CSV table of C-alpha atoms in Angstrom, one decimal:
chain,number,residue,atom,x,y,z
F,1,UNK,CA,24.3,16.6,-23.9
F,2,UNK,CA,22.4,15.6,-20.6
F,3,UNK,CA,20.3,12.2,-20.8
F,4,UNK,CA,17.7,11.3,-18.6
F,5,UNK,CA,19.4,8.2,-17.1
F,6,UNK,CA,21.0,8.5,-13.9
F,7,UNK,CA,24.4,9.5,-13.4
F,8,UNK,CA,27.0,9.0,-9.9
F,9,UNK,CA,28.3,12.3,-9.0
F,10,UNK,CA,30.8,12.9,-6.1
F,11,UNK,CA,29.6,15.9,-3.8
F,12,UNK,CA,31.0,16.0,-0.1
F,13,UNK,CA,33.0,13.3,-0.1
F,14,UNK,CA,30.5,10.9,-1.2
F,15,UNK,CA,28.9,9.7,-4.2
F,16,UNK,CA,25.4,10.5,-5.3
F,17,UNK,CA,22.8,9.6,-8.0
F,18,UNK,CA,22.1,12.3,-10.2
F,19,UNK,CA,19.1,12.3,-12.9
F,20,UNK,CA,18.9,15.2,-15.4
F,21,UNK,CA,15.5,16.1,-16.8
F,22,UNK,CA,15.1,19.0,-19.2
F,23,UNK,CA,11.7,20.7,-19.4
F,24,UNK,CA,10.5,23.4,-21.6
F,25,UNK,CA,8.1,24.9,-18.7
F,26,UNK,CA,11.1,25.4,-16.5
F,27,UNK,CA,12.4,29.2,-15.8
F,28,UNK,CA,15.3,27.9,-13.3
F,29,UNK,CA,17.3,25.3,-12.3
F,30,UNK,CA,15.3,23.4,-9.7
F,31,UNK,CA,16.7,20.2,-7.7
F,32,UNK,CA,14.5,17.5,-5.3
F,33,UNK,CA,15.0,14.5,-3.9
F,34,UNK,CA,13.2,11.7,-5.4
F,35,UNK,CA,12.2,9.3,-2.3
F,36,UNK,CA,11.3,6.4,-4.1
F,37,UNK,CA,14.7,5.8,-5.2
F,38,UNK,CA,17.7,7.9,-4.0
F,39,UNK,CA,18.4,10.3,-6.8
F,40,UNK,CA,18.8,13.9,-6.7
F,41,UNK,CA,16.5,15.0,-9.5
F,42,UNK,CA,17.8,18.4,-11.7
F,43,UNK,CA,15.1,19.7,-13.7
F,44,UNK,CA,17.0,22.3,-15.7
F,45,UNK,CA,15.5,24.6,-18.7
F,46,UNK,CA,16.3,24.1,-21.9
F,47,UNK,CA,19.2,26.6,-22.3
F,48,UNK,CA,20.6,25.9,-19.0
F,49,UNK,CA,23.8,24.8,-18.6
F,50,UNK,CA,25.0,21.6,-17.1
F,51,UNK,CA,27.9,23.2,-14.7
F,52,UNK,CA,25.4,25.8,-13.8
F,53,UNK,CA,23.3,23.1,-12.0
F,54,UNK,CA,26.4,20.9,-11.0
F,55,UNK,CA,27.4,24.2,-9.2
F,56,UNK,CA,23.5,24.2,-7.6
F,57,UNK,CA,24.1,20.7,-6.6
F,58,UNK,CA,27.5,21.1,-4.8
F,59,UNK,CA,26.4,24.3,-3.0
F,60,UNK,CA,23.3,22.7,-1.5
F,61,UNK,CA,25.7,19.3,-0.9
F,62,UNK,CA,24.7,19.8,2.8
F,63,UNK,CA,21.7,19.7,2.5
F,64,UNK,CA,21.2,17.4,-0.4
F,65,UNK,CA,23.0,14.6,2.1
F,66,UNK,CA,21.2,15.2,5.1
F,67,UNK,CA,18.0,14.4,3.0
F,68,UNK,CA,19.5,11.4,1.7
F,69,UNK,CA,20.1,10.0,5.3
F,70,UNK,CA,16.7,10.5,6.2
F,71,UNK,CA,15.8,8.3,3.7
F,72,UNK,CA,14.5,4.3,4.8
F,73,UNK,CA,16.7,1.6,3.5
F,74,UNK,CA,15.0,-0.3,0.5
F,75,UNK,CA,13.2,-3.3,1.2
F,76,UNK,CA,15.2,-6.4,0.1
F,77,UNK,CA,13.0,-8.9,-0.9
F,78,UNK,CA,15.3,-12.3,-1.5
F,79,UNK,CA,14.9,-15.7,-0.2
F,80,UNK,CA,14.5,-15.8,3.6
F,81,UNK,CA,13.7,-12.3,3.4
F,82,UNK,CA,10.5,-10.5,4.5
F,83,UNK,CA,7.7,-8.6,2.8
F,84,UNK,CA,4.3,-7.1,4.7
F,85,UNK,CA,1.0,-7.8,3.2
F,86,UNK,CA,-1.8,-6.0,5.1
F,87,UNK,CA,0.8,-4.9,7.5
F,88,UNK,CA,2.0,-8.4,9.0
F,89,UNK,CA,5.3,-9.4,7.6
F,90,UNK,CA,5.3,-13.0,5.8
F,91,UNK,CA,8.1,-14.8,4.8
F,92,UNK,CA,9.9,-14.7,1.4
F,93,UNK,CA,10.6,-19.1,0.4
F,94,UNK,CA,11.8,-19.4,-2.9
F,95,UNK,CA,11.0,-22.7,-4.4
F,96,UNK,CA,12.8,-22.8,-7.8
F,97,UNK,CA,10.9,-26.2,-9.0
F,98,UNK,CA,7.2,-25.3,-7.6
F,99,UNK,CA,5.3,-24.6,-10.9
F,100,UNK,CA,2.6,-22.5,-9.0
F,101,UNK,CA,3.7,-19.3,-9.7
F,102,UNK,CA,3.4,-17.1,-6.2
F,103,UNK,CA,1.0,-17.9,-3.6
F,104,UNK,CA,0.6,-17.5,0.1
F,105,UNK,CA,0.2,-20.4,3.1
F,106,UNK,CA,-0.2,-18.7,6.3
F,107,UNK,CA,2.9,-16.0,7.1
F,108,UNK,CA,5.0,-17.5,4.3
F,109,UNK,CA,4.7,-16.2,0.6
F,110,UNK,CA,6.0,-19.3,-2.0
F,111,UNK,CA,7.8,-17.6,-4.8
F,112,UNK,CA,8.5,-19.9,-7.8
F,113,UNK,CA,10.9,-20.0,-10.8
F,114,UNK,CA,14.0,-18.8,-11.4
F,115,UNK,CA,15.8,-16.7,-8.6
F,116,UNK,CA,16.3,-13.5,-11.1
F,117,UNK,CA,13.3,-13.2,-11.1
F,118,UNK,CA,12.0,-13.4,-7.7
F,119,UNK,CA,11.1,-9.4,-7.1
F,120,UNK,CA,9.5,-9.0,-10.3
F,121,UNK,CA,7.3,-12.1,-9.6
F,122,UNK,CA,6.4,-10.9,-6.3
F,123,UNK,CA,6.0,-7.2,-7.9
F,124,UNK,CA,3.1,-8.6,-10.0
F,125,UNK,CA,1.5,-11.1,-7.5
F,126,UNK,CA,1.5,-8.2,-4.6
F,127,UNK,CA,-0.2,-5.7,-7.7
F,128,UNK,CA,-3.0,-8.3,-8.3
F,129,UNK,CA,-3.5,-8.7,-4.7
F,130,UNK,CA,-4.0,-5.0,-4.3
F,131,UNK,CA,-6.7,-5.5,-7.1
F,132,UNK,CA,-8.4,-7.9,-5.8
F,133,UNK,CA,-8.2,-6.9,-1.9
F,134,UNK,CA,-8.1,-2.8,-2.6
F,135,UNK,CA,-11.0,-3.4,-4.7
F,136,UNK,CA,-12.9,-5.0,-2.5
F,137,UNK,CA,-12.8,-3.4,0.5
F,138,UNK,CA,-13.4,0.1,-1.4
F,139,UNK,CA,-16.8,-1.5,-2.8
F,140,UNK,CA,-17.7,-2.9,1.0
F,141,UNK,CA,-17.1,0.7,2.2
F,142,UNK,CA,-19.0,2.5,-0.7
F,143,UNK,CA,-22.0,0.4,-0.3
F,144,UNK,CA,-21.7,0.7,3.6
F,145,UNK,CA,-21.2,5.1,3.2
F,146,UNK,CA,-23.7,5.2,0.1
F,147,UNK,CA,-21.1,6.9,-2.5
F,148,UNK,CA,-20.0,4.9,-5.5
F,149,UNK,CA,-17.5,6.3,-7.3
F,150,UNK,CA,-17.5,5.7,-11.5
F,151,UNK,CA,-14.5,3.1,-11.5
F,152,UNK,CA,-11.3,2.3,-9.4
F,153,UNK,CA,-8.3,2.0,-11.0
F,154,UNK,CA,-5.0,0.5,-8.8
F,155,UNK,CA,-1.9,2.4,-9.4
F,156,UNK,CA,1.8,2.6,-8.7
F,157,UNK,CA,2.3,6.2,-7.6
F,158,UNK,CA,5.3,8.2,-6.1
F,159,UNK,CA,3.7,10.4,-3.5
F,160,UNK,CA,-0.1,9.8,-3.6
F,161,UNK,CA,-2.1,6.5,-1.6
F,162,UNK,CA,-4.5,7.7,-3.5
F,163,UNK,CA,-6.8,10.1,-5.6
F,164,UNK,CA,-10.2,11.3,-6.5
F,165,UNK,CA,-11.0,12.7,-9.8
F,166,UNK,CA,-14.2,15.7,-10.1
F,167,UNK,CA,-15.9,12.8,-12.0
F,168,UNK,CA,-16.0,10.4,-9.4
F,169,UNK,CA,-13.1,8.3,-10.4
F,170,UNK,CA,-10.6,6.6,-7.4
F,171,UNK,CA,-7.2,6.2,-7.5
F,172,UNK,CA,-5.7,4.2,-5.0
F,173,UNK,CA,-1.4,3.1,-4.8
F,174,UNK,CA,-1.2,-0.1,-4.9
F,175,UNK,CA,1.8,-0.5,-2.4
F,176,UNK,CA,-1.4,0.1,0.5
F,177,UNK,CA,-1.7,-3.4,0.1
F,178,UNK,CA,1.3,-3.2,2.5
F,179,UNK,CA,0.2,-1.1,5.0
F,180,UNK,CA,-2.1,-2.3,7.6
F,181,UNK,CA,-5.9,-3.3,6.8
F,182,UNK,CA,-6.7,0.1,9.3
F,183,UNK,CA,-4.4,2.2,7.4
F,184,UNK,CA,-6.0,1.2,3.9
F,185,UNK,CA,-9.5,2.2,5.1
F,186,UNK,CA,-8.5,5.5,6.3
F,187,UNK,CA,-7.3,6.0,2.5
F,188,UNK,CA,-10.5,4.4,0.9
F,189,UNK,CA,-12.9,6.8,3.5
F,190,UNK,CA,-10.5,9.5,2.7
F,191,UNK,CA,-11.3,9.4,-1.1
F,192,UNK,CA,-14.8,8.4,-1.0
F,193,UNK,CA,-15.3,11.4,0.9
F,194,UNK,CA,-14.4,13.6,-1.7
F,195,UNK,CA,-16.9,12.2,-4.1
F,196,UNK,CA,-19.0,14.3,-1.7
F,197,UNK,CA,-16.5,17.3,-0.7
F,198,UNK,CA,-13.7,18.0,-3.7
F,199,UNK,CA,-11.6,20.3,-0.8
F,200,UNK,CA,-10.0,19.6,2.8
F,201,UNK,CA,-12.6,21.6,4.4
F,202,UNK,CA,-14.5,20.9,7.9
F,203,UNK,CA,-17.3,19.0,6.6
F,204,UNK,CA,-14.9,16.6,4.7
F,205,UNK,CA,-13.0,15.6,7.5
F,206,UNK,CA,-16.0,15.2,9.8
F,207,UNK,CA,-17.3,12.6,6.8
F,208,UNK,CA,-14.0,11.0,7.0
F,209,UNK,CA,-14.3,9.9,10.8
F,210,UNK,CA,-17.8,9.1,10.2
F,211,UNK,CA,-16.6,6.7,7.7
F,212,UNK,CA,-13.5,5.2,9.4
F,213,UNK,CA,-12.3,5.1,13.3
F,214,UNK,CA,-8.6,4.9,12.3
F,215,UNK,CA,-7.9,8.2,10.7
F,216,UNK,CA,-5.5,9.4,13.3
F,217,UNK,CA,-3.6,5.8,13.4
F,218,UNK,CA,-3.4,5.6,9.7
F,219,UNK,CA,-2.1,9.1,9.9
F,220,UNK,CA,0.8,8.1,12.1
F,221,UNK,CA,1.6,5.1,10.8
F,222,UNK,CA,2.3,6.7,6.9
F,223,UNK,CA,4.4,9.6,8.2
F,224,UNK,CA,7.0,6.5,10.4
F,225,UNK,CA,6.2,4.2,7.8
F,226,UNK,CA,5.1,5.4,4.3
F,227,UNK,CA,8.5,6.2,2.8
F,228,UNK,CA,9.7,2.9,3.2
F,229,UNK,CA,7.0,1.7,1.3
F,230,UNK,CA,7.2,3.9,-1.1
F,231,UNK,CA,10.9,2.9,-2.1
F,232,UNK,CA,12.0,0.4,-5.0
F,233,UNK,CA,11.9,-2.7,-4.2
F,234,UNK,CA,15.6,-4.2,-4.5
F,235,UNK,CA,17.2,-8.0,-4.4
């Protein structure tokens, strides 16, 4: 029986976080490393057996660990702690008798409550802030270009900062409200553009830069930085 929770397995002398997936569409063992959080994902088909991808595991254990140390550290948001909002880092204060829920005064973010539940809280105020801010500055930018896409929705995505749909509809992650201010307008020109272009082609990235000045700084700044953001959040 192979669940889909994770599981610790020991390859090259170390130990290693294993989820098992089965999939009917699959025709081979396949193996990747989720970024996000650390596992080794095994997709196996539904006849295949769990020693036959064990074995796939254990013969790739070089380079399964070598991907793993190239990996960012998790953020650790606790008390003390840091977390960026629009690319500046702010403070983490917990104040376990404020009644406020979270809010922000200057570089510090004021989280409230109970310590347990300190990264959930901020997880929830830093999604509504991506809402709010995300939202607006993708409306400022459509207005400014003239393309309004159908509706925005803010999401929590493990590859993508964001999307556009042949209907018109964005997508954007809502970790960006991390990233620098510049770096989130690059994404926002990127997807507006496609309202106009649906491909990667010349004339798409030419709208791009006449949308936004920072597409080669945003570019740079999610390939150093973009993993990190994109990992779990831990205490």
């Amino acid at each position: 029986m192979i669940s889909d929770g994770p599981e610790t397995v020991a390859i090259a002398s170390r130990q290693v976080t294993v989820c098992w997936r089965r999939s009917a569409r699959a025709r081979r063992i396949s193996m990747r490393i989720d970024a996000r959080s650390g596992h080794v994902i095994l997709t196996l088909p539904p006849r295949a057996r769990r020693d036959d991808a064990l074995a796939l595991l254990r013969s790739h254990s070089a380079w399964v660990v070598a991907n793993l140390a190239r990996i960012p550290q998790a953020p650790r948001w606790h008390d003390g702690g840091q977390v960026l909002i629009d690319g500046r880092p702010h403070v983490i204060r917990h104040c376990p008798q404020a009644r406020r829920g979270v809010w922000i005064e200057g570089e510090v973010i004021h989280v409230s409550g109970e310590a347990a539940f300190l990264v959930r809280r901020l997880l929830a105020f830093l999604r509504e802030e991506a809402r709010t801010r995300l939202g607006a500055g993708l409306d400022a930018l459509s207005r400014q270009a003239g393309l309004r896409p159908t509706r925005l929705t803010v999401r929590d995505t493990r590859s993508r900062w964001g999307s556009c749909t042949a209907d018109g509809a964005i997508m954007l992650c809502w970790r960006l409200i991390m990233a620098p201010t510049e770096v989130q307008h690059y994404v926002m020109a990127h997807e507006l553009a496609h309202l106009r272009h649906m491909n990667h082609g010349p004339d798409f990235w030419m709208l791009v830069d006449r949308l936004t000045p920072h597409r080669r700084m945003a570019e740079l700044w999610l390939r150093r930085e973009g993993a990190t953001l994109l990992r779990d959040m831990q205490e």
